[in-house]
Tab-separated table of C-alpha atoms in Angstrom:
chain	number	residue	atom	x	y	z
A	42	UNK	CA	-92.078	13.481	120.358
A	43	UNK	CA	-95.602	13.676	120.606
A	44	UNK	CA	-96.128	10.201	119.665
A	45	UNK	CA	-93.328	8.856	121.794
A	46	UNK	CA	-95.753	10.499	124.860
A	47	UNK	CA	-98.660	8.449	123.220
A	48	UNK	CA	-96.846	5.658	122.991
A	49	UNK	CA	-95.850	6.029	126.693
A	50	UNK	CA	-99.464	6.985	128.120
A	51	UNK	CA	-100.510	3.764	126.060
A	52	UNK	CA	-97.459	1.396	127.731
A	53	UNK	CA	-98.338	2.575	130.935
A	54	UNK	CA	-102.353	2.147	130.536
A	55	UNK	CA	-101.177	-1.682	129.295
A	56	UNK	CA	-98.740	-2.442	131.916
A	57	UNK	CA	-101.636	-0.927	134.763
A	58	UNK	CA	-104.442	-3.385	133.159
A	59	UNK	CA	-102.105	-6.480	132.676
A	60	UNK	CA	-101.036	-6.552	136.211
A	61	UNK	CA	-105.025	-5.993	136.966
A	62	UNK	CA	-105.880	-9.076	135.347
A	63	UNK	CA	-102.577	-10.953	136.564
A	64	UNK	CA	-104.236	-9.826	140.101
A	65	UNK	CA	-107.530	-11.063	139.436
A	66	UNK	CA	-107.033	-14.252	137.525
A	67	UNK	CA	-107.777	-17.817	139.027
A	68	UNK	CA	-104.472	-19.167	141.254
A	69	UNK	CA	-103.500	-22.492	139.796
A	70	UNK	CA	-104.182	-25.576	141.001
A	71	UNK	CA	-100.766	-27.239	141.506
A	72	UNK	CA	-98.955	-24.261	141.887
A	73	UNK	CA	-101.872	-21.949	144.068
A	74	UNK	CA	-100.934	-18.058	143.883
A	75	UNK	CA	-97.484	-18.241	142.775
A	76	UNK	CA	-98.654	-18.838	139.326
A	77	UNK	CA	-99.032	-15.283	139.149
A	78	UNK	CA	-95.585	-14.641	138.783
A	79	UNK	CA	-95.501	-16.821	135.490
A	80	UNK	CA	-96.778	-13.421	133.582
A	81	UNK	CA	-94.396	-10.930	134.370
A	82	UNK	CA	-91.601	-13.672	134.285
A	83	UNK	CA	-92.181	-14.886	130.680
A	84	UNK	CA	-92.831	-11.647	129.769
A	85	UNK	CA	-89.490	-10.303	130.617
A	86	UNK	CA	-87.907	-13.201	128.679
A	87	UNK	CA	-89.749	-12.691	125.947
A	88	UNK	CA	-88.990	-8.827	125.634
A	89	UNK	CA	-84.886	-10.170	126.060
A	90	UNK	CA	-85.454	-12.187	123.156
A	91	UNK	CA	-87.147	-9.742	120.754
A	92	UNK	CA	-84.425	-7.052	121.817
A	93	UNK	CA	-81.737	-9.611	121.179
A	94	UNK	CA	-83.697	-9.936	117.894
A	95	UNK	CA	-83.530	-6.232	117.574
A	96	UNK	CA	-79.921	-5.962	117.846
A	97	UNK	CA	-78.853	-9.044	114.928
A	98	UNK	CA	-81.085	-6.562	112.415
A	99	UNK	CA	-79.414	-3.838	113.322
A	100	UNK	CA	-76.021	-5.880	113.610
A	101	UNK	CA	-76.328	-6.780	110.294
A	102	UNK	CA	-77.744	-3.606	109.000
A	103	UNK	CA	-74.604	-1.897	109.920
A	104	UNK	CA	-72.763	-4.425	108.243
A	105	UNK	CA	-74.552	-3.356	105.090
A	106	UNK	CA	-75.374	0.027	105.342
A	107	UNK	CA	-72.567	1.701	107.745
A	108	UNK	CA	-75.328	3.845	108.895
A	109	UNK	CA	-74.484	4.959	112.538
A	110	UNK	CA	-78.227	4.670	114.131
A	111	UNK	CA	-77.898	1.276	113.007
A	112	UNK	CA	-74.957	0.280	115.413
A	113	UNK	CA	-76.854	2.388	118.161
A	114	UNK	CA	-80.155	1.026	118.021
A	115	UNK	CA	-78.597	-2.720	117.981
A	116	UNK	CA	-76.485	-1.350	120.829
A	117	UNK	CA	-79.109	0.445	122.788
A	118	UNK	CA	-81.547	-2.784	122.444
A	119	UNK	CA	-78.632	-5.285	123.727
A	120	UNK	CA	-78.849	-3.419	126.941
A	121	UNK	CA	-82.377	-3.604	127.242
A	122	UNK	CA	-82.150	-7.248	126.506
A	123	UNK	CA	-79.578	-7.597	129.012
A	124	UNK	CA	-81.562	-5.365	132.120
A	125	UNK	CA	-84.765	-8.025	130.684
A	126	UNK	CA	-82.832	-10.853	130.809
A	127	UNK	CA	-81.886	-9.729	134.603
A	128	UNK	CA	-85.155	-9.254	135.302
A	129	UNK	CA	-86.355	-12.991	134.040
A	130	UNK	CA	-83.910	-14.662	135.922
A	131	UNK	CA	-84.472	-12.584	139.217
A	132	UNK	CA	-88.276	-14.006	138.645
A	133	UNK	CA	-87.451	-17.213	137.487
A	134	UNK	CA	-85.448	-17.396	140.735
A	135	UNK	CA	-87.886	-15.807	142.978
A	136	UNK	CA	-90.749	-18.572	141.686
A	137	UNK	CA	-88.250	-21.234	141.795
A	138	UNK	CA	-87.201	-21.056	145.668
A	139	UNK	CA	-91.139	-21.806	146.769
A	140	UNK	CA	-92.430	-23.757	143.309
A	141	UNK	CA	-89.264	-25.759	143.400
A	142	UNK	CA	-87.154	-26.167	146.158
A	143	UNK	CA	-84.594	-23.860	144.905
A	144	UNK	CA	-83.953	-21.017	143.357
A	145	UNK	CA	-81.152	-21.804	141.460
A	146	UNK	CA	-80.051	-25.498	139.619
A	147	UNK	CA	-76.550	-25.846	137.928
A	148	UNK	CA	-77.870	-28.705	136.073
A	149	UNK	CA	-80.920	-27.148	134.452
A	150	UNK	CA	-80.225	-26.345	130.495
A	151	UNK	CA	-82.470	-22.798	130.515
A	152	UNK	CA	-81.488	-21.813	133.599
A	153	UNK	CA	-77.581	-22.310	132.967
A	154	UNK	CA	-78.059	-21.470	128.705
A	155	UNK	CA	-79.662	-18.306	130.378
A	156	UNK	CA	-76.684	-17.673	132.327
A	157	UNK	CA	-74.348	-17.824	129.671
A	158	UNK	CA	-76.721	-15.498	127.543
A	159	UNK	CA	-76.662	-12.757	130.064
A	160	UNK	CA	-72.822	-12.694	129.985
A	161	UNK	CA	-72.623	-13.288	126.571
A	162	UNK	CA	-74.284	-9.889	125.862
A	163	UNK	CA	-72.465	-8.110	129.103
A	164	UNK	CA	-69.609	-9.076	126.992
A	165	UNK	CA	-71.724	-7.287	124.095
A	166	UNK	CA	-71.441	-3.959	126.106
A	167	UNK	CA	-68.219	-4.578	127.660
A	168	UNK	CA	-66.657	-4.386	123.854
A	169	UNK	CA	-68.567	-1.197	122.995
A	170	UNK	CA	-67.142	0.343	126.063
A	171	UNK	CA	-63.537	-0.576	125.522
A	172	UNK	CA	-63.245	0.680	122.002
A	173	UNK	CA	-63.159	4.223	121.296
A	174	UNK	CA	-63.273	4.663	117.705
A	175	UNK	CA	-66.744	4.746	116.681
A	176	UNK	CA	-65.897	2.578	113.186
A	177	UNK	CA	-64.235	0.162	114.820
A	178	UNK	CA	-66.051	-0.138	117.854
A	179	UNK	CA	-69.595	-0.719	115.403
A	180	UNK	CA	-67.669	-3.660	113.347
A	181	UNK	CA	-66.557	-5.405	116.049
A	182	UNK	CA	-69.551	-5.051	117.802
A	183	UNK	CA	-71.904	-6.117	114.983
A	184	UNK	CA	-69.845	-9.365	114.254
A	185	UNK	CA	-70.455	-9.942	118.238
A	186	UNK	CA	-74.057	-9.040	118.125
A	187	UNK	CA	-74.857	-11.105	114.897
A	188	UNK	CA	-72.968	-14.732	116.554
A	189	UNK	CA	-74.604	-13.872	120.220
A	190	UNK	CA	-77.868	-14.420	118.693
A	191	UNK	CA	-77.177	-17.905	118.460
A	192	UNK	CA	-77.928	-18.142	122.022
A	193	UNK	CA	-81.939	-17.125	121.667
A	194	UNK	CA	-82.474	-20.124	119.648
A	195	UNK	CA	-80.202	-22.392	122.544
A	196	UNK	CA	-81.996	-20.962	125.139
A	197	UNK	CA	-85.356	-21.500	123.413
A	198	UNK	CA	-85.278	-25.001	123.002
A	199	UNK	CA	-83.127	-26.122	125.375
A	200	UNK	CA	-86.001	-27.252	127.386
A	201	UNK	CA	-87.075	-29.298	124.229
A	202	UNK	CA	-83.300	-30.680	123.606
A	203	UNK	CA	-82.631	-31.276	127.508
A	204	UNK	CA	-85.241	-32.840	129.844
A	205	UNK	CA	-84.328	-31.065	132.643
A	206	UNK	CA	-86.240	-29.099	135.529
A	207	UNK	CA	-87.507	-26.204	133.747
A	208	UNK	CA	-90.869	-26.686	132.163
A	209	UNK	CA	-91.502	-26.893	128.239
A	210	UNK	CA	-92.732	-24.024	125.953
A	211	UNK	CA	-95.649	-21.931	126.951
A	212	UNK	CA	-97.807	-22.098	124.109
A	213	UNK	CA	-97.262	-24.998	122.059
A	214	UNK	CA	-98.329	-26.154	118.871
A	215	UNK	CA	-100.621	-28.590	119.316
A	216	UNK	CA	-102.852	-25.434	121.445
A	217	UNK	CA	-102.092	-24.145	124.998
A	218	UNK	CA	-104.069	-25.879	127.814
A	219	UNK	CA	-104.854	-23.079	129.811
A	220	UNK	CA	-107.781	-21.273	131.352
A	221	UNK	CA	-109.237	-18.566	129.562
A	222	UNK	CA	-108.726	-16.201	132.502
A	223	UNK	CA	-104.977	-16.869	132.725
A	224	UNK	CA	-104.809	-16.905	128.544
A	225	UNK	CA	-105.948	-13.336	128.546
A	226	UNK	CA	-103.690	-11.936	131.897
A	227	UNK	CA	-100.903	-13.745	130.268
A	228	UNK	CA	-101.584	-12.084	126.225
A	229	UNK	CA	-101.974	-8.874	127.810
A	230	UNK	CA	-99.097	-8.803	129.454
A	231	UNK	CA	-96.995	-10.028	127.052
A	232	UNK	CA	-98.693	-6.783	124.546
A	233	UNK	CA	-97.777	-4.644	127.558
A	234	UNK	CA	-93.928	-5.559	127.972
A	235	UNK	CA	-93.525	-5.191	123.996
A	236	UNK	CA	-94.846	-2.043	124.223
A	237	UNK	CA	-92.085	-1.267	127.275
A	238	UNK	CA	-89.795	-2.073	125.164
A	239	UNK	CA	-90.948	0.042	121.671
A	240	UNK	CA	-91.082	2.538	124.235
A	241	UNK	CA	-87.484	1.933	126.024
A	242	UNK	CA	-85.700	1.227	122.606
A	243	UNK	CA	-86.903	4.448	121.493
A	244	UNK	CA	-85.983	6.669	124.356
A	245	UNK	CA	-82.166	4.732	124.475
A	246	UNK	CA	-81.622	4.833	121.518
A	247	UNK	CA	-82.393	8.963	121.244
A	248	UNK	CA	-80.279	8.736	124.585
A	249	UNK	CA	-77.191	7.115	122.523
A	250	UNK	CA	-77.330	9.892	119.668
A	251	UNK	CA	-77.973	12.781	122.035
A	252	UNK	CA	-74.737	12.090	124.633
A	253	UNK	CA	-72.783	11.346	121.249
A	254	UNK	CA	-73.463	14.938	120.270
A	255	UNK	CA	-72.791	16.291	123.189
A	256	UNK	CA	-69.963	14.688	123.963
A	257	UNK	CA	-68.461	15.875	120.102
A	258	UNK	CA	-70.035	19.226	120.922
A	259	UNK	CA	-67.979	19.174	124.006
A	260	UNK	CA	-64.755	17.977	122.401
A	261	UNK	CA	-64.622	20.705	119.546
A	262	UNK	CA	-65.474	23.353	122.082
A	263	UNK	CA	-62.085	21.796	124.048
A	264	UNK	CA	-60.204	21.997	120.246
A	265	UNK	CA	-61.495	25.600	120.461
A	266	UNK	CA	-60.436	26.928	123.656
A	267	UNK	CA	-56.715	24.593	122.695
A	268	UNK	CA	-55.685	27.345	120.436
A	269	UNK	CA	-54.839	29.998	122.056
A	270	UNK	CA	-52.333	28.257	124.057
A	271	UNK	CA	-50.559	27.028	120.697
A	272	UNK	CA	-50.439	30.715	119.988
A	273	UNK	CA	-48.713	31.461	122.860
A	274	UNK	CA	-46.148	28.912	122.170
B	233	UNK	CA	-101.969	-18.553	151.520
B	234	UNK	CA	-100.555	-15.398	152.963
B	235	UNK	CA	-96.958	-16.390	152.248
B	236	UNK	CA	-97.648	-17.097	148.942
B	237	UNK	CA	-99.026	-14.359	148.055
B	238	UNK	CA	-96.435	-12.100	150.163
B	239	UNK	CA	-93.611	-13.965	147.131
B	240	UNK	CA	-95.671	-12.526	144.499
B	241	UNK	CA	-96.051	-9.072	145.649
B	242	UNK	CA	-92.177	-9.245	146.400
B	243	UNK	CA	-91.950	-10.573	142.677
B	244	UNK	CA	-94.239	-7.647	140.837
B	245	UNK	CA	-92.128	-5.126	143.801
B	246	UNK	CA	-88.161	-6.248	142.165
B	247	UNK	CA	-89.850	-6.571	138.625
B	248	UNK	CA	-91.730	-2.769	138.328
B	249	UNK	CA	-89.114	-1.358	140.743
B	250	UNK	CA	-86.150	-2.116	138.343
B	251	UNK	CA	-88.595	-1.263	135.363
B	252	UNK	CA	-89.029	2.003	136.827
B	253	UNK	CA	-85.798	2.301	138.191
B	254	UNK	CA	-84.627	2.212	134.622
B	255	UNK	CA	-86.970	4.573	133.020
B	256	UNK	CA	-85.937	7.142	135.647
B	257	UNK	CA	-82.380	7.118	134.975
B	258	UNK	CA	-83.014	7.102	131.543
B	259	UNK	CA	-84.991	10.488	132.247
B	260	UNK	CA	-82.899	11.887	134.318
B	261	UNK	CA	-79.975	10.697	131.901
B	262	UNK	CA	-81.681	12.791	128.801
B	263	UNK	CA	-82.071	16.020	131.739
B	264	UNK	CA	-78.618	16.173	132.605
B	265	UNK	CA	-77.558	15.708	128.604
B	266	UNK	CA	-80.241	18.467	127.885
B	267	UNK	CA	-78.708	21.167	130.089
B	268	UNK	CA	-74.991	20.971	128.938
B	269	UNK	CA	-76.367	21.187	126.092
B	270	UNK	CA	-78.227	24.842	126.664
Protein backbone atom coordinates (compact mmCIF):
# COMPACT_ATOMS: atom_id res chain seq x y z
CA UNK A 1 0.00 0.00 0.00
CA UNK A 2 2.72 2.09 0.86
CA UNK A 3 4.36 1.74 -2.37
CA UNK A 4 1.20 2.10 -4.38
CA UNK A 5 1.22 5.90 -2.51
CA UNK A 6 4.90 6.18 -3.83
CA UNK A 7 4.10 5.14 -6.90
CA UNK A 8 1.23 7.71 -6.99
CA UNK A 9 3.24 10.81 -5.45
CA UNK A 10 5.85 9.78 -8.25
CA UNK A 11 2.93 9.67 -11.28
CA UNK A 12 1.70 12.78 -10.18
CA UNK A 13 5.30 14.62 -9.79
CA UNK A 14 5.77 13.12 -13.67
CA UNK A 15 2.53 14.06 -15.08
CA UNK A 16 3.08 17.94 -13.23
CA UNK A 17 6.74 18.21 -14.97
CA UNK A 18 5.70 16.70 -18.42
CA UNK A 19 2.95 19.10 -18.95
CA UNK A 20 5.71 21.85 -17.68
CA UNK A 21 7.90 21.09 -20.41
CA UNK A 22 4.92 20.43 -22.98
CA UNK A 23 4.17 24.25 -21.80
CA UNK A 24 7.48 25.52 -22.32
CA UNK A 25 8.74 23.79 -25.40
CA UNK A 26 9.27 25.62 -28.85
CA UNK A 27 5.64 25.79 -30.97
CA UNK A 28 6.30 24.19 -34.31
CA UNK A 29 6.84 25.72 -37.28
CA UNK A 30 4.10 24.39 -39.61
CA UNK A 31 1.81 23.60 -37.08
CA UNK A 32 2.57 26.89 -34.40
CA UNK A 33 1.11 26.05 -30.77
CA UNK A 34 -1.09 23.28 -31.54
CA UNK A 35 1.83 21.03 -31.66
CA UNK A 36 1.51 20.91 -28.09
CA UNK A 37 -1.25 18.73 -28.11
CA UNK A 38 0.88 16.01 -30.03
CA UNK A 39 2.26 14.93 -26.32
CA UNK A 40 -0.62 14.19 -24.41
CA UNK A 41 -2.32 12.75 -27.63
CA UNK A 42 0.33 10.08 -28.45
CA UNK A 43 0.69 9.51 -25.09
CA UNK A 44 -2.77 8.37 -24.49
CA UNK A 45 -2.45 6.03 -27.50
CA UNK A 46 0.42 4.69 -26.45
CA UNK A 47 -0.82 3.84 -22.79
CA UNK A 48 -4.15 2.06 -24.94
CA UNK A 49 -1.72 0.01 -26.60
CA UNK A 50 0.45 -1.22 -23.71
CA UNK A 51 -2.89 -1.91 -21.69
CA UNK A 52 -4.24 -3.77 -24.67
CA UNK A 53 -0.81 -5.47 -24.37
CA UNK A 54 -1.53 -6.01 -20.76
CA UNK A 55 -4.69 -7.73 -21.22
CA UNK A 56 -3.38 -10.61 -24.24
CA UNK A 57 -0.71 -11.65 -21.20
CA UNK A 58 -3.12 -11.91 -18.93
CA UNK A 59 -5.65 -13.39 -21.61
CA UNK A 60 -3.44 -15.98 -22.20
CA UNK A 61 -2.23 -16.46 -18.72
CA UNK A 62 -5.65 -17.45 -17.73
CA UNK A 63 -5.75 -19.73 -20.45
CA UNK A 64 -2.82 -21.48 -18.83
CA UNK A 65 -2.96 -20.98 -15.38
CA UNK A 66 -6.89 -20.54 -14.46
CA UNK A 67 -5.67 -18.19 -11.90
CA UNK A 68 -8.54 -15.63 -11.23
CA UNK A 69 -6.26 -12.26 -10.89
CA UNK A 70 -5.24 -13.23 -14.20
CA UNK A 71 -8.73 -12.73 -15.92
CA UNK A 72 -9.07 -9.50 -13.68
CA UNK A 73 -6.01 -7.78 -14.35
CA UNK A 74 -6.51 -8.48 -18.32
CA UNK A 75 -10.04 -7.27 -17.59
CA UNK A 76 -9.30 -4.30 -15.46
CA UNK A 77 -6.46 -3.13 -18.12
CA UNK A 78 -9.03 -3.50 -21.23
CA UNK A 79 -10.94 -0.76 -19.59
CA UNK A 80 -8.17 1.40 -19.10
CA UNK A 81 -7.23 0.83 -22.65
CA UNK A 82 -10.60 1.57 -23.67
CA UNK A 83 -11.09 5.15 -21.32
CA UNK A 84 -7.15 5.79 -23.19
CA UNK A 85 -8.23 4.99 -26.35
CA UNK A 86 -11.26 7.62 -25.70
CA UNK A 87 -9.05 9.94 -24.65
CA UNK A 88 -6.63 9.70 -27.98
CA UNK A 89 -9.30 10.05 -30.22
CA UNK A 90 -11.02 13.03 -28.31
CA UNK A 91 -7.31 14.66 -28.92
CA UNK A 92 -6.71 13.39 -32.13
CA UNK A 93 -10.06 15.06 -32.93
CA UNK A 94 -9.58 18.18 -31.06
CA UNK A 95 -5.97 18.76 -33.11
CA UNK A 96 -7.54 17.64 -36.21
CA UNK A 97 -10.51 20.33 -36.52
CA UNK A 98 -7.71 23.41 -36.55
CA UNK A 99 -4.41 21.27 -37.97
CA UNK A 100 -6.65 19.75 -40.55
CA UNK A 101 -9.77 20.96 -41.56
CA UNK A 102 -11.67 18.42 -39.72
CA UNK A 103 -11.95 16.64 -36.95
CA UNK A 104 -13.07 13.57 -38.14
CA UNK A 105 -12.25 11.61 -41.84
CA UNK A 106 -14.15 8.32 -42.74
CA UNK A 107 -11.49 7.60 -45.15
CA UNK A 108 -8.44 7.80 -42.92
CA UNK A 109 -7.06 4.05 -41.99
CA UNK A 110 -5.95 5.10 -38.08
CA UNK A 111 -8.60 7.13 -37.53
CA UNK A 112 -11.37 4.53 -38.73
CA UNK A 113 -8.87 1.15 -37.52
CA UNK A 114 -9.09 3.27 -34.23
CA UNK A 115 -12.70 3.29 -34.33
CA UNK A 116 -13.17 -0.20 -34.75
CA UNK A 117 -10.56 -0.83 -31.86
CA UNK A 118 -12.51 1.14 -29.37
CA UNK A 119 -15.63 -0.99 -30.05
CA UNK A 120 -13.85 -3.95 -30.43
CA UNK A 121 -12.80 -3.81 -26.73
CA UNK A 122 -16.39 -2.14 -25.58
CA UNK A 123 -17.41 -5.41 -26.93
CA UNK A 124 -14.49 -6.80 -24.56
CA UNK A 125 -16.47 -5.41 -21.51
CA UNK A 126 -19.82 -5.80 -22.85
CA UNK A 127 -19.11 -9.85 -22.70
CA UNK A 128 -17.73 -9.70 -19.15
CA UNK A 129 -20.85 -7.96 -18.14
CA UNK A 130 -23.33 -10.30 -19.71
CA UNK A 131 -21.95 -13.48 -18.29
CA UNK A 132 -22.36 -14.29 -14.79
CA UNK A 133 -20.44 -17.28 -14.08
CA UNK A 134 -17.06 -16.28 -13.25
CA UNK A 135 -15.45 -19.58 -15.29
CA UNK A 136 -17.19 -18.98 -18.09
CA UNK A 137 -17.26 -15.43 -18.25
CA UNK A 138 -12.93 -15.57 -17.95
CA UNK A 139 -12.81 -18.20 -21.06
CA UNK A 140 -14.81 -16.44 -23.17
CA UNK A 141 -13.36 -13.37 -22.36
CA UNK A 142 -9.71 -14.43 -22.74
CA UNK A 143 -10.35 -16.00 -26.27
CA UNK A 144 -11.86 -12.29 -27.00
CA UNK A 145 -9.03 -10.49 -25.40
CA UNK A 146 -6.23 -12.69 -27.04
CA UNK A 147 -7.93 -12.13 -31.07
CA UNK A 148 -8.72 -8.21 -30.17
CA UNK A 149 -5.11 -7.72 -29.96
CA UNK A 150 -4.85 -8.12 -33.48
CA UNK A 151 -6.09 -4.71 -33.82
CA UNK A 152 -2.81 -2.90 -32.01
CA UNK A 153 -0.68 -4.17 -34.70
CA UNK A 154 -3.63 -2.85 -37.57
CA UNK A 155 -3.84 0.24 -36.00
CA UNK A 156 -0.05 0.61 -35.75
CA UNK A 157 0.82 0.39 -39.16
CA UNK A 158 -1.99 1.28 -40.84
CA UNK A 159 -0.47 4.57 -41.52
CA UNK A 160 2.51 2.58 -43.09
CA UNK A 161 0.02 0.10 -45.14
CA UNK A 162 -2.49 3.06 -46.13
CA UNK A 163 -1.28 6.50 -47.31
CA UNK A 164 -3.88 8.28 -45.95
CA UNK A 165 -4.25 11.65 -43.86
CA UNK A 166 -2.85 10.69 -40.65
CA UNK A 167 0.86 11.18 -40.35
CA UNK A 168 3.51 8.23 -40.16
CA UNK A 169 5.16 6.82 -36.95
CA UNK A 170 6.60 9.13 -34.40
CA UNK A 171 9.92 7.90 -33.94
CA UNK A 172 11.16 6.02 -36.74
CA UNK A 173 13.97 3.96 -37.43
CA UNK A 174 16.11 5.68 -39.40
CA UNK A 175 16.16 8.52 -36.03
CA UNK A 176 13.38 11.05 -35.16
CA UNK A 177 13.85 14.56 -36.67
CA UNK A 178 12.86 16.53 -33.92
CA UNK A 179 14.07 19.32 -31.69
CA UNK A 180 15.67 18.46 -28.63
CA UNK A 181 13.20 20.56 -26.62
CA UNK A 182 10.14 18.76 -28.03
CA UNK A 183 12.25 15.15 -27.80
CA UNK A 184 12.46 15.60 -24.08
CA UNK A 185 8.53 17.14 -23.39
CA UNK A 186 7.48 14.36 -25.60
CA UNK A 187 9.86 11.24 -23.55
CA UNK A 188 8.68 12.64 -20.45
CA UNK A 189 5.43 12.48 -21.06
CA UNK A 190 5.23 9.38 -22.50
CA UNK A 191 7.31 8.03 -18.82
CA UNK A 192 4.51 9.97 -17.12
CA UNK A 193 1.32 8.30 -18.79
CA UNK A 194 3.03 4.72 -18.23
CA UNK A 195 3.36 5.47 -14.91
CA UNK A 196 -0.69 6.52 -14.91
CA UNK A 197 -1.28 3.55 -16.00
CA UNK A 198 1.10 1.13 -13.46
CA UNK A 199 -0.67 3.25 -11.17
CA UNK A 200 -4.45 2.85 -12.59
CA UNK A 201 -3.95 -0.95 -13.39
CA UNK A 202 -3.02 -1.40 -9.93
CA UNK A 203 -5.76 0.42 -8.14
CA UNK A 204 -8.56 -1.44 -10.79
CA UNK A 205 -7.45 -4.23 -10.59
CA UNK A 206 -7.51 -4.24 -6.38
CA UNK A 207 -10.98 -2.55 -7.25
CA UNK A 208 -12.08 -5.86 -9.30
CA UNK A 209 -11.01 -8.33 -6.35
CA UNK A 210 -12.33 -6.12 -3.57
CA UNK A 211 -16.23 -5.64 -5.06
CA UNK A 212 -15.88 -9.50 -5.93
CA UNK A 213 -15.53 -10.13 -2.22
CA UNK A 214 -17.91 -8.09 -1.23
CA UNK A 215 -20.32 -8.88 -3.41
CA UNK A 216 -19.73 -13.00 -2.27
CA UNK A 217 -19.56 -11.62 1.26
CA UNK A 218 -22.88 -10.12 0.59
CA UNK A 219 -24.43 -13.15 -1.10
CA UNK A 220 -23.57 -15.75 1.74
CA UNK A 221 -24.76 -13.28 4.32
CA UNK A 222 -28.28 -13.37 1.99
CA UNK A 223 -27.83 -17.60 2.09
CA UNK A 224 -27.62 -16.89 5.85
CA UNK A 225 -30.46 -14.83 6.72
CA UNK A 226 -32.53 -17.52 3.77
CA UNK A 227 -32.73 -20.11 6.42
CA UNK A 228 -34.83 -19.32 8.73
CA UNK A 229 -37.60 -18.90 6.40
CA UNK A 230 -37.01 -22.63 5.09
CA UNK A 231 -37.48 -23.46 8.72
CA UNK A 232 -40.58 -22.00 8.91
CA UNK A 233 -41.80 -23.84 5.96
CA UNK B 1 -2.02 33.07 -31.58
CA UNK B 2 -4.59 33.37 -28.88
CA UNK B 3 -6.96 30.89 -30.50
CA UNK B 4 -4.48 28.51 -30.83
CA UNK B 5 -3.44 28.37 -27.82
CA UNK B 6 -7.15 28.65 -26.26
CA UNK B 7 -7.47 24.67 -28.43
CA UNK B 8 -4.66 23.49 -26.43
CA UNK B 9 -5.67 24.50 -23.06
CA UNK B 10 -9.21 23.06 -24.04
CA UNK B 11 -7.14 19.87 -25.12
CA UNK B 12 -4.87 19.41 -21.68
CA UNK B 13 -8.70 20.65 -19.84
CA UNK B 14 -10.85 17.20 -21.60
CA UNK B 15 -7.51 15.14 -21.33
CA UNK B 16 -6.58 15.72 -17.23
CA UNK B 17 -10.31 16.28 -16.53
CA UNK B 18 -11.30 12.71 -17.68
CA UNK B 19 -7.88 11.47 -16.16
CA UNK B 20 -8.97 12.78 -12.98
CA UNK B 21 -12.41 12.18 -13.42
CA UNK B 22 -11.45 8.55 -13.49
CA UNK B 23 -9.14 8.35 -10.60
CA UNK B 24 -11.92 9.89 -8.48
CA UNK B 25 -14.47 7.41 -9.15
CA UNK B 26 -12.12 4.86 -8.80
CA UNK B 27 -11.56 6.36 -5.15
CA UNK B 28 -14.66 6.91 -4.34
CA UNK B 29 -15.53 3.36 -5.91
CA UNK B 30 -12.90 1.57 -3.31
CA UNK B 31 -14.81 4.10 -0.28
CA UNK B 32 -18.13 2.97 -0.87
CA UNK B 33 -16.77 -0.95 -1.25
CA UNK B 34 -14.75 -0.24 2.03
CA UNK B 35 -17.73 0.67 4.21
CA UNK B 36 -20.13 -2.29 3.37
CA UNK B 37 -17.52 -3.96 4.05
CA UNK B 38 -17.04 -2.65 7.95
Amino acid sequence: MKTQRTLTWLTAVALAYGLFLAITSPADVVQGQFVRIFYVHVSTAWVAFAAFGVTLIGSLAWLGFKRPILDRTAAASAEIGVFFTGLAIMTGMIWGKPVWGTAWNWGDARLVSTAVMFFVYVGYLALRRAISNPIVRANRSAVLGSMAFLMVPAVYFSVNLWRTLHQGPTIRSDGASMDPAMLSAFLTNLAAFSLLFVVFLITRTRLELLAESVASAEASERHGLAEPDLEML
Amino acid sequence: MSSQVAVVIFAYVVTYGFIVSYALWMRSRRKRLDDSQS
